[in-house]
mmCIF file of C-alpha atoms in Angstrom:
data_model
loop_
_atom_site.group_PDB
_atom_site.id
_atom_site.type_symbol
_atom_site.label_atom_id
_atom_site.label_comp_id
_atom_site.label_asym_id
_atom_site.label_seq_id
_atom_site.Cartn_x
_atom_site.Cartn_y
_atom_site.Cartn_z
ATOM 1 C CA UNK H 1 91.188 118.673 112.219
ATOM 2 C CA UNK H 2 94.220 120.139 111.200
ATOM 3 C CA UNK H 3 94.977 121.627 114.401
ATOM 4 C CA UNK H 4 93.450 118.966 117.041
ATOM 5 C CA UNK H 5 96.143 116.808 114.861
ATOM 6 C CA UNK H 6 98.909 119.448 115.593
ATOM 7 C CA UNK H 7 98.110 119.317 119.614
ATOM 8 C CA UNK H 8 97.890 115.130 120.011
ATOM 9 C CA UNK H 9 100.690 114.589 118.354
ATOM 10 C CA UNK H 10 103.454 117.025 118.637
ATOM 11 C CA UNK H 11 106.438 116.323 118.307
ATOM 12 C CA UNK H 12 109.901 118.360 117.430
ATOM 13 C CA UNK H 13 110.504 115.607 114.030
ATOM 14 C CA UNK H 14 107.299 116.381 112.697
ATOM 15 C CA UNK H 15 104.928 118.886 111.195
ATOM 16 C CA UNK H 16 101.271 118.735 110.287
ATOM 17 C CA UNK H 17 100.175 120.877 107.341
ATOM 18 C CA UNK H 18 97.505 121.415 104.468
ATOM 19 C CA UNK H 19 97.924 121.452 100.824
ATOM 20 C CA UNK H 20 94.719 122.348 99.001
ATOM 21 C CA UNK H 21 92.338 119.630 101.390
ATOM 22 C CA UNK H 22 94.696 116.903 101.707
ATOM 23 C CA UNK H 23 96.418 116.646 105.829
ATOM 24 C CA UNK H 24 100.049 116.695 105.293
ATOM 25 C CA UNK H 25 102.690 114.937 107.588
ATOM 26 C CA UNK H 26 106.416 115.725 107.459
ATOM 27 C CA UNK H 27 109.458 114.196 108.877
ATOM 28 C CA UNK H 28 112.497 115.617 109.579
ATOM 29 C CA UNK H 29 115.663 114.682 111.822
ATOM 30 C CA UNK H 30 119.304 113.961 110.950
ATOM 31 C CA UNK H 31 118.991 111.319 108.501
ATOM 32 C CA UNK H 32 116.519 113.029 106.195
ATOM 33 C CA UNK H 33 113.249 113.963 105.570
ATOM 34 C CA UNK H 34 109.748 111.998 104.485
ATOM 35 C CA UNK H 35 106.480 113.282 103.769
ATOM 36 C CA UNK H 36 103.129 111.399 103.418
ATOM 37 C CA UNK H 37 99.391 112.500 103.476
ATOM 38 C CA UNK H 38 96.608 110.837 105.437
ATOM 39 C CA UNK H 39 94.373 110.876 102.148
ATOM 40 C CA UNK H 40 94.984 106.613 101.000
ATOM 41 C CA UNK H 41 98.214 106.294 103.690
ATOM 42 C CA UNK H 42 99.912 107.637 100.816
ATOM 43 C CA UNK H 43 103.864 108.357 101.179
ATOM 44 C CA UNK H 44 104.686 111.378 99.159
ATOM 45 C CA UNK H 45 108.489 112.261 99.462
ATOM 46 C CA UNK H 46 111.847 110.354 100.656
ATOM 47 C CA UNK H 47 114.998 112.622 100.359
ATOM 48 C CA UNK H 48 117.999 110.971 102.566
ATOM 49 C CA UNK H 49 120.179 113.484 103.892
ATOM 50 C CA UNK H 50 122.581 115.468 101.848
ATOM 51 C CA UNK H 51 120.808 113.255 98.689
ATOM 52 C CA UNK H 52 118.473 113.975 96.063
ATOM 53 C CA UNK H 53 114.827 112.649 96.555
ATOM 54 C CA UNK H 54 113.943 109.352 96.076
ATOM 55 C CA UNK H 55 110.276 109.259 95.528
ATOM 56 C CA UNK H 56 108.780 110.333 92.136
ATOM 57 C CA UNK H 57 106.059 113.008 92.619
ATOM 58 C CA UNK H 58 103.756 114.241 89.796
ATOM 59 C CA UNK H 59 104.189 118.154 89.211
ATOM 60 C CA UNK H 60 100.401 118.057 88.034
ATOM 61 C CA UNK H 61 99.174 115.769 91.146
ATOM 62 C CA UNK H 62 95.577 116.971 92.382
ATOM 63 C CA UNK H 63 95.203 117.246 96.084
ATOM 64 C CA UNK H 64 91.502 117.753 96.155
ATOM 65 C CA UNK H 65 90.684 114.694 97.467
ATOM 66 C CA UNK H 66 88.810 113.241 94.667
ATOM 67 C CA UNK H 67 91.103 110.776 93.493
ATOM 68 C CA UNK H 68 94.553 109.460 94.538
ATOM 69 C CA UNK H 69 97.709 111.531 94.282
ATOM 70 C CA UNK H 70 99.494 110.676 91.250
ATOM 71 C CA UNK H 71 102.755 109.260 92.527
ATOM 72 C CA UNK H 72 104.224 108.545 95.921
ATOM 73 C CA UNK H 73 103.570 105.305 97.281
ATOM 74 C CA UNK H 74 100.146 104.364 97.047
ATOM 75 C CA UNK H 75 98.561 100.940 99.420
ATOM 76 C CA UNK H 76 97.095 98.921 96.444
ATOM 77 C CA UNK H 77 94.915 96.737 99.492
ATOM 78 C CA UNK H 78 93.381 93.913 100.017
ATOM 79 C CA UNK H 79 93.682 93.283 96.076
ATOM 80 C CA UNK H 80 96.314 94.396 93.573
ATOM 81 C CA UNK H 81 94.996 95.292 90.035
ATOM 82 C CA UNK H 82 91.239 94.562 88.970
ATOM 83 C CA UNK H 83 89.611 92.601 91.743
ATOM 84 C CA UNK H 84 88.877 88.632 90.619
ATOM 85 C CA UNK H 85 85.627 87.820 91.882
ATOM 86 C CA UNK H 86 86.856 83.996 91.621
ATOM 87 C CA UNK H 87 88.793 84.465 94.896
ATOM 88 C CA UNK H 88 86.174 85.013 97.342
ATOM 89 C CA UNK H 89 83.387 84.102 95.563
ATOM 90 C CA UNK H 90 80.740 86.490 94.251
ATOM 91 C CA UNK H 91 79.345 89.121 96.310
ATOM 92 C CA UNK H 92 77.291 91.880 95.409
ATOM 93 C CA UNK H 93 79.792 94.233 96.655
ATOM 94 C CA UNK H 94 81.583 93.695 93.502
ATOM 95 C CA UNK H 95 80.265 96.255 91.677
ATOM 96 C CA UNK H 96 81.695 98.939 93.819
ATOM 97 C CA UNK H 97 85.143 97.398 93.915
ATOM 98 C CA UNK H 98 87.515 99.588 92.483
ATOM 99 C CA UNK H 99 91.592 98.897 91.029
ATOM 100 C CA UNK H 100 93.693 98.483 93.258
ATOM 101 C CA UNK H 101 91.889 97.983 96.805
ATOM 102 C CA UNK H 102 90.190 100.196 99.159
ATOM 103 C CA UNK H 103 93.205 101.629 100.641
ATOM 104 C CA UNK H 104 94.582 104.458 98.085
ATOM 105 C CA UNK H 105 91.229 106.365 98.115
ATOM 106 C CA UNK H 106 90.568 106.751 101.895
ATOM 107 C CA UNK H 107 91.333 108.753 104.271
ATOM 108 C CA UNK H 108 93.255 107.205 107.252
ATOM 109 C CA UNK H 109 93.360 108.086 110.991
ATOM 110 C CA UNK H 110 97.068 109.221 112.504
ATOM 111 C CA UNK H 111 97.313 106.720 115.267
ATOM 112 C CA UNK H 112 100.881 107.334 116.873
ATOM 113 C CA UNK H 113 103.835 109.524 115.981
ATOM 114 C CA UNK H 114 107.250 108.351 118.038
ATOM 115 C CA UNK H 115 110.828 108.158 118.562
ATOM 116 C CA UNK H 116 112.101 104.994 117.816
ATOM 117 C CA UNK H 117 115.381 103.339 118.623
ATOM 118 C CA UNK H 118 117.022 106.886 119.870
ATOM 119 C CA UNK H 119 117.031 108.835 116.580
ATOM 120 C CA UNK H 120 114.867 108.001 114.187
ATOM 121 C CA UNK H 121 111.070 108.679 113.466
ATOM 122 C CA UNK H 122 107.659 106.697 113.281
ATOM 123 C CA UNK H 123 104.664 107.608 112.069
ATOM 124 C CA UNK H 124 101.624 105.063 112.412
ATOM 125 C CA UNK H 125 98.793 105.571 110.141
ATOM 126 C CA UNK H 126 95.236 103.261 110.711
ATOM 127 C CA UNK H 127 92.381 102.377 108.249
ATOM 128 C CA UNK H 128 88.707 100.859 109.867
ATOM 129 C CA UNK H 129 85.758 100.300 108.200
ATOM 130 C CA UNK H 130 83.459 103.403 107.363
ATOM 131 C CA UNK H 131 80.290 102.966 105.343
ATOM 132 C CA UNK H 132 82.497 104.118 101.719
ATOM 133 C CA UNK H 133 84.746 100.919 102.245
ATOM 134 C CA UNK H 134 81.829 98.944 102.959
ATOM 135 C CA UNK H 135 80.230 99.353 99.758
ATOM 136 C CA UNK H 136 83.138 97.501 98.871
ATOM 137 C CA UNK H 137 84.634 95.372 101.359
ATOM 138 C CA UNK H 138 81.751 94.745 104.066
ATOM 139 C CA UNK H 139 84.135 92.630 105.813
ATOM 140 C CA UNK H 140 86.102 93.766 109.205
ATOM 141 C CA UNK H 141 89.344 94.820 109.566
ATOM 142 C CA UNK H 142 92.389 96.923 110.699
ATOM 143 C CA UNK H 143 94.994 98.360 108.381
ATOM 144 C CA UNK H 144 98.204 99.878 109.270
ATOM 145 C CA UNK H 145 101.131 101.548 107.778
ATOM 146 C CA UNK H 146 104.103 102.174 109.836
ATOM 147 C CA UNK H 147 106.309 104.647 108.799
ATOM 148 C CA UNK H 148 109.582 104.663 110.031
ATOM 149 C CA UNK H 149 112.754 107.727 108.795
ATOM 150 C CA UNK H 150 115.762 106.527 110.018
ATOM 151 C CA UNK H 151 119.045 105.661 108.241
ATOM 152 C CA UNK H 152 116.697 104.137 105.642
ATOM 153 C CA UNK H 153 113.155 104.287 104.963
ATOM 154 C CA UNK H 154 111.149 101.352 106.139
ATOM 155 C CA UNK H 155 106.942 101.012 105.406
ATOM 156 C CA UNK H 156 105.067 98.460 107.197
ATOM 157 C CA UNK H 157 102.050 97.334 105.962
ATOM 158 C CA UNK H 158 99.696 95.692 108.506
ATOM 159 C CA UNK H 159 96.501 93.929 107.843
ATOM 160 C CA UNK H 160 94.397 92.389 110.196
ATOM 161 C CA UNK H 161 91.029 90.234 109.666
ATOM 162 C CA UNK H 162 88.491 91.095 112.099
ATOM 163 C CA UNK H 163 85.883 88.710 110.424
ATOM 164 C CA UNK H 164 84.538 85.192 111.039
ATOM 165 C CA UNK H 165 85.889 83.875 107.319
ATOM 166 C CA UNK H 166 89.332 83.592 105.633
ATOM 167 C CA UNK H 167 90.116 85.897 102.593
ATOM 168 C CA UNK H 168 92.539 85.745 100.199
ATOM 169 C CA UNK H 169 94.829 89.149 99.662
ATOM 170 C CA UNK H 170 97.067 90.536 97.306
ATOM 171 C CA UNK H 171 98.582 93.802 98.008
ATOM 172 C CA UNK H 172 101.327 96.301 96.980
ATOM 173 C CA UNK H 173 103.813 99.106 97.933
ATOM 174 C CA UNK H 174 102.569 100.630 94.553
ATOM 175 C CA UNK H 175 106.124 102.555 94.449
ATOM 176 C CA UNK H 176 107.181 105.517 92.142
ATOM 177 C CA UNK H 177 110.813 105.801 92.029
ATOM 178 C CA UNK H 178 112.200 108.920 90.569
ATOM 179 C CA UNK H 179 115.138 107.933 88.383
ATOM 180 C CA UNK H 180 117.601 110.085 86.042
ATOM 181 C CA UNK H 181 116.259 108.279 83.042
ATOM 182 C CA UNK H 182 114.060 105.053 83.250
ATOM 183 C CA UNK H 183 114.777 103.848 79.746
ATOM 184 C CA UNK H 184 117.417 101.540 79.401
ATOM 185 C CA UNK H 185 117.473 101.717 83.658
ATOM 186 C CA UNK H 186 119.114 98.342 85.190
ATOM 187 C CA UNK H 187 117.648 96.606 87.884
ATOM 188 C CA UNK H 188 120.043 93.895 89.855
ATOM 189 C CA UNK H 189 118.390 91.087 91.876
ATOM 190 C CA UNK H 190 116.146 89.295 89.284
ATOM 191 C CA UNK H 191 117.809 86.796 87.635
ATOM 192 C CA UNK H 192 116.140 83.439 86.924
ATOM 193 C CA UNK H 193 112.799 84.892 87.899
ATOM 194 C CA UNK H 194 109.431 83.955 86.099
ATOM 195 C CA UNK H 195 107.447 87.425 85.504
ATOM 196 C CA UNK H 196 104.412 87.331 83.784
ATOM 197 C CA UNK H 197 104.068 90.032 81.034
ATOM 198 C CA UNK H 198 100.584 92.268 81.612
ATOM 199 C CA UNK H 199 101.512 93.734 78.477
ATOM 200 C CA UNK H 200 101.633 90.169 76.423
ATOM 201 C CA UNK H 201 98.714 88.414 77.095
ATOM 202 C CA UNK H 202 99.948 87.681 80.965
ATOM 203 C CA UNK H 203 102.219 85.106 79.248
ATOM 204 C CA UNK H 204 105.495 83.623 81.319
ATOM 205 C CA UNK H 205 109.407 84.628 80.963
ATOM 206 C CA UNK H 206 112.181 83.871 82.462
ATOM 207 C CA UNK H 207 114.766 86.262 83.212
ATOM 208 C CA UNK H 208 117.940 86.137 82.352
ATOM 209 C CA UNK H 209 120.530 87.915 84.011
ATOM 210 C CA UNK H 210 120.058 91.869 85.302
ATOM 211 C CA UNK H 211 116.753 93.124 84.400
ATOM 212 C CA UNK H 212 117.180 96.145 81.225
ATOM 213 C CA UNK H 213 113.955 98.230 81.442
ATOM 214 C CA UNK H 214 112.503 98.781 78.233
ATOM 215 C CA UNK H 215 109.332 100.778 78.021
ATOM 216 C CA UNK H 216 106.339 100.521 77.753
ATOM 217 C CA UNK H 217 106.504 97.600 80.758
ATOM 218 C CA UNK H 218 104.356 96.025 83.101
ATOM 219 C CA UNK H 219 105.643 92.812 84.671
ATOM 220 C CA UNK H 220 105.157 91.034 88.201
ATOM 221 C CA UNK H 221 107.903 88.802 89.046
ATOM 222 C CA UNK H 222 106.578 85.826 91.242
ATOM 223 C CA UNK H 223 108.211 84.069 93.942
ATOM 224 C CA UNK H 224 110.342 86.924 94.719
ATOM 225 C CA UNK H 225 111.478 87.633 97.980
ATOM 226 C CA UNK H 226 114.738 88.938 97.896
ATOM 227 C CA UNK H 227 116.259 92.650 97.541
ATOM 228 C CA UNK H 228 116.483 94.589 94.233
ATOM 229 C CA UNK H 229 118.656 96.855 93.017
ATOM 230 C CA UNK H 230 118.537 99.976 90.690
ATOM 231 C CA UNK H 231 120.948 101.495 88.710
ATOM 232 C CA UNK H 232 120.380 105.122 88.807
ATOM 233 C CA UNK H 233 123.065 105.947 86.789
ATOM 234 C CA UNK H 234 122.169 109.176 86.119
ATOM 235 C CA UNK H 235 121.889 110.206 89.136
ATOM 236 C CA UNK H 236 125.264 108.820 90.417
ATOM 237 C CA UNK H 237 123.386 106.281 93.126
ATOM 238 C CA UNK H 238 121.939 102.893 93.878
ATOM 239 C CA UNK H 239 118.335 102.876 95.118
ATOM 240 C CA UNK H 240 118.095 99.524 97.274
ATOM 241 C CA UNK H 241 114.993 97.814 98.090
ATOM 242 C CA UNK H 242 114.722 95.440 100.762
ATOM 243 C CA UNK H 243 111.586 93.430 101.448
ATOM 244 C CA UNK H 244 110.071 90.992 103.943
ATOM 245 C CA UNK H 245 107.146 88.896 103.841
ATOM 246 C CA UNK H 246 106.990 90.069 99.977
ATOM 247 C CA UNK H 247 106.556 87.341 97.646
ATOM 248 C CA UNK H 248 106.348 89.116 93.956
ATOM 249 C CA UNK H 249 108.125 92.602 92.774
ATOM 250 C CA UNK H 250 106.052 94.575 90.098
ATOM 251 C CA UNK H 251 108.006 96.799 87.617
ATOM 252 C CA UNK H 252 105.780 98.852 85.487
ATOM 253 C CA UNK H 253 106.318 102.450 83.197
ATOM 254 C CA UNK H 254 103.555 103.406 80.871
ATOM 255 C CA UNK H 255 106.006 104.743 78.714
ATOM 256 C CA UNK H 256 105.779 107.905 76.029
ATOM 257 C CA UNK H 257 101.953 106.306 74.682
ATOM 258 C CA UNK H 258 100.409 105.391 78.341
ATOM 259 C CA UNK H 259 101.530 108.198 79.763
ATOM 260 C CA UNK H 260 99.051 110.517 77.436
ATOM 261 C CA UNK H 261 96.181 108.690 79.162
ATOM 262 C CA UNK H 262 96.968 110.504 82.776
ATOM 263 C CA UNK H 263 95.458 113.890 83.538
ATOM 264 C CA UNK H 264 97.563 114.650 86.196
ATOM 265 C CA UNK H 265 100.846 113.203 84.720
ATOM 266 C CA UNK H 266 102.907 115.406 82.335
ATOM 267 C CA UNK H 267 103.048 113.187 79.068
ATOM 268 C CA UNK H 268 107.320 113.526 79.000
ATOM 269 C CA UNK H 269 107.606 112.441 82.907
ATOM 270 C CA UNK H 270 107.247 108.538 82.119
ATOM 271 C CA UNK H 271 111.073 108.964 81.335
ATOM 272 C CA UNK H 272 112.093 109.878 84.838
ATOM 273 C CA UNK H 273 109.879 107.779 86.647
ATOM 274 C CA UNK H 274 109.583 103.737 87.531
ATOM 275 C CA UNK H 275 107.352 102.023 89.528
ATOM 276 C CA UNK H 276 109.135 98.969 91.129
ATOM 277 C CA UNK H 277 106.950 97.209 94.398
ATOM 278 C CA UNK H 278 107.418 95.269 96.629
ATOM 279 C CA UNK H 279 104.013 92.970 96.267
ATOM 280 C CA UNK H 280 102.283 89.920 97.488
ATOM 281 C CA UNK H 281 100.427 89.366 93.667
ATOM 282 C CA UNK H 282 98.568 86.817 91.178
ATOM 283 C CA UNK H 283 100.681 83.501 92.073
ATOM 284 C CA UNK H 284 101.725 85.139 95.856
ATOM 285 C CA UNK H 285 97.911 85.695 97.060
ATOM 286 C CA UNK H 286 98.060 84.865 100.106
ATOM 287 C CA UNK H 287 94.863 83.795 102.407
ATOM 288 C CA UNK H 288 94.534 85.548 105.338
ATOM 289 C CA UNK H 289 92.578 83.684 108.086
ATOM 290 C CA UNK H 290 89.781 84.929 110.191
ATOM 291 C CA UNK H 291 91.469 86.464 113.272
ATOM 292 C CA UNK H 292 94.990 86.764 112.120
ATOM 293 C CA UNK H 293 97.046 89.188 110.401
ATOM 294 C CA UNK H 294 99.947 89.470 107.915
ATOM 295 C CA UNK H 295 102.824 92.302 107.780
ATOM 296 C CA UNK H 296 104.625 93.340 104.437
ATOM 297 C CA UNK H 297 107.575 95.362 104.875
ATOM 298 C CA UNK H 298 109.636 97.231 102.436
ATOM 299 C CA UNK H 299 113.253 99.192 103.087
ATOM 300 C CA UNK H 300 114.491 101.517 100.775
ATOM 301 C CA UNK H 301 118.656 103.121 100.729
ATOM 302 C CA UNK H 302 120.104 104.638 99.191
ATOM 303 C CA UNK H 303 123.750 103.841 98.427
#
């Protein structure tokens, strides 16, 4: 596989490679470098040029294939969390459904790698129905993530319905920023925003002001659309997330407690670590119709 994937799709910005059985895609041109792995669609790395990387990575990560790699940017796809049976109605595929979608545990086809727009990169990844994902979801699709390294980083998220009925979807850029220290960490761009607390019952806040992370946290900010902002202090930079057709943004850090319950996460990396996503979630479901599709896209600078 490795090397029929080497001979399609050469190309000068890119390099195929294997780490223990996961596929391995690289980027590289002038503006930086990104790396991903077909195993769940699941970007890996994001280090601008002449910056420090963006993308939190577990040092104890398993790339065996037999579970998602710890970190990165998983697809949480078509739900986001436990699936609710109450939103398509029973089905006995429910049983096999596991947290956080289908996406993150499959492995995806490399449909096109590009130039785009003179300089920069694209790499398109593709998810179909095999017989694992029906087990689960035994309804037709398409999924594709578009990744694009250019003077930012920019992941498209792509999801078509192929069936004869209307779902309803919730979905996530399940992102892993890798900060200087997370405690304490500010986040601009949430003021006034009602989050729901995971952590209290799923009761409703309103923010006030710039958002103070204070661990343990799990929160999903609904009818949020616009661009947030973190303070990486610590590391001398702003980390800038841009969103569109993103309705809810999920911060969440297990903190020093949740973090003992992760194999493959060292139980002191919660501190330098903060998941913030760009999300369609809980309030921000969305209902897909039979026949159409829906595109989530998330851009992340560094500044």
């Amino acid at each position: 596989m490795l090397d029929d994937l080497k001979h399609r799709f050469s190309h000068p910005d890119v390099r195929f490679y294997q780490n223990d059985q996961l596929i391995m895609i690289e980027l590289n041109n002038r503006h930086g470098s990104a790396t991903l792995t077909t195993h769940g669609g699941t970007l890996l790395g994001y280090q601008p040029a002449g910056r420090e990387e963006v993308i939190w990575l577990s040092e104890t990560a398993i790339y065996d294939g037999s579970k998602p790699v710890r970190g990165g940017v998983p697809i949480c796809w078509p739900w986001f969390g436990p699936y609710d049976p109450d939103t398509m109605g029973a089905d006995p595929s429910d049983a096999a459904k596991k947290g956080h979608g289908i996406a993150r545990y499959e492995l995806w086809e490399v449909a096109s790698v590009r130039s785009v727009d003179d300089d920069a990169t694209e790499v398109v990844l593709q998810l179909e129905p095999n017989d694992s994902i029906r087990q689960a979801w035994p309804w037709p699709f398409v999924l594709k993530l578009v990744v694009t390294l250019g003077e930012t980083l920019t992941l498209e998220l792509v999801g078509e319905n192929r069936s004869d009925r209307d779902w309803v979807v919730s979905e996530a850029f399940h992102t892993y920023f890798r900060v200087a220290n997370a405690d304490g960490l500010t986040i601009d761009g949430m003021d006034n925003l009602t989050y729901i607390d995971k952590l209290r019952d799923d009761q409703r806040f309103t923010q006030t002001g710039p958002l103070q992370v204070n661990m343990p946290m799990d929160c999903v900010f609904v009818d949020h659309p616009d661009t947030v902002v973190l303070e990486d202090s610590g590391n001398q930079r702003r980390i800038v997330m841009q969103k569109t057709h993103s309705a809810s943004t999920v911060v969440w850090n297990p903190g020093p407690e949740g973090a003992k319950a992760f194999a493959d996460m060292p139980d002191d990396q919660y501190a330098h670590m903060l998941c913030v996503e760009a999300a369609n979630a809980l309030d921000n479901a969305y209902t897909l119709k039979a026949g159409e599709s829906h595109r989530m896209t998330m851009t992340i600078a560094v500044r």
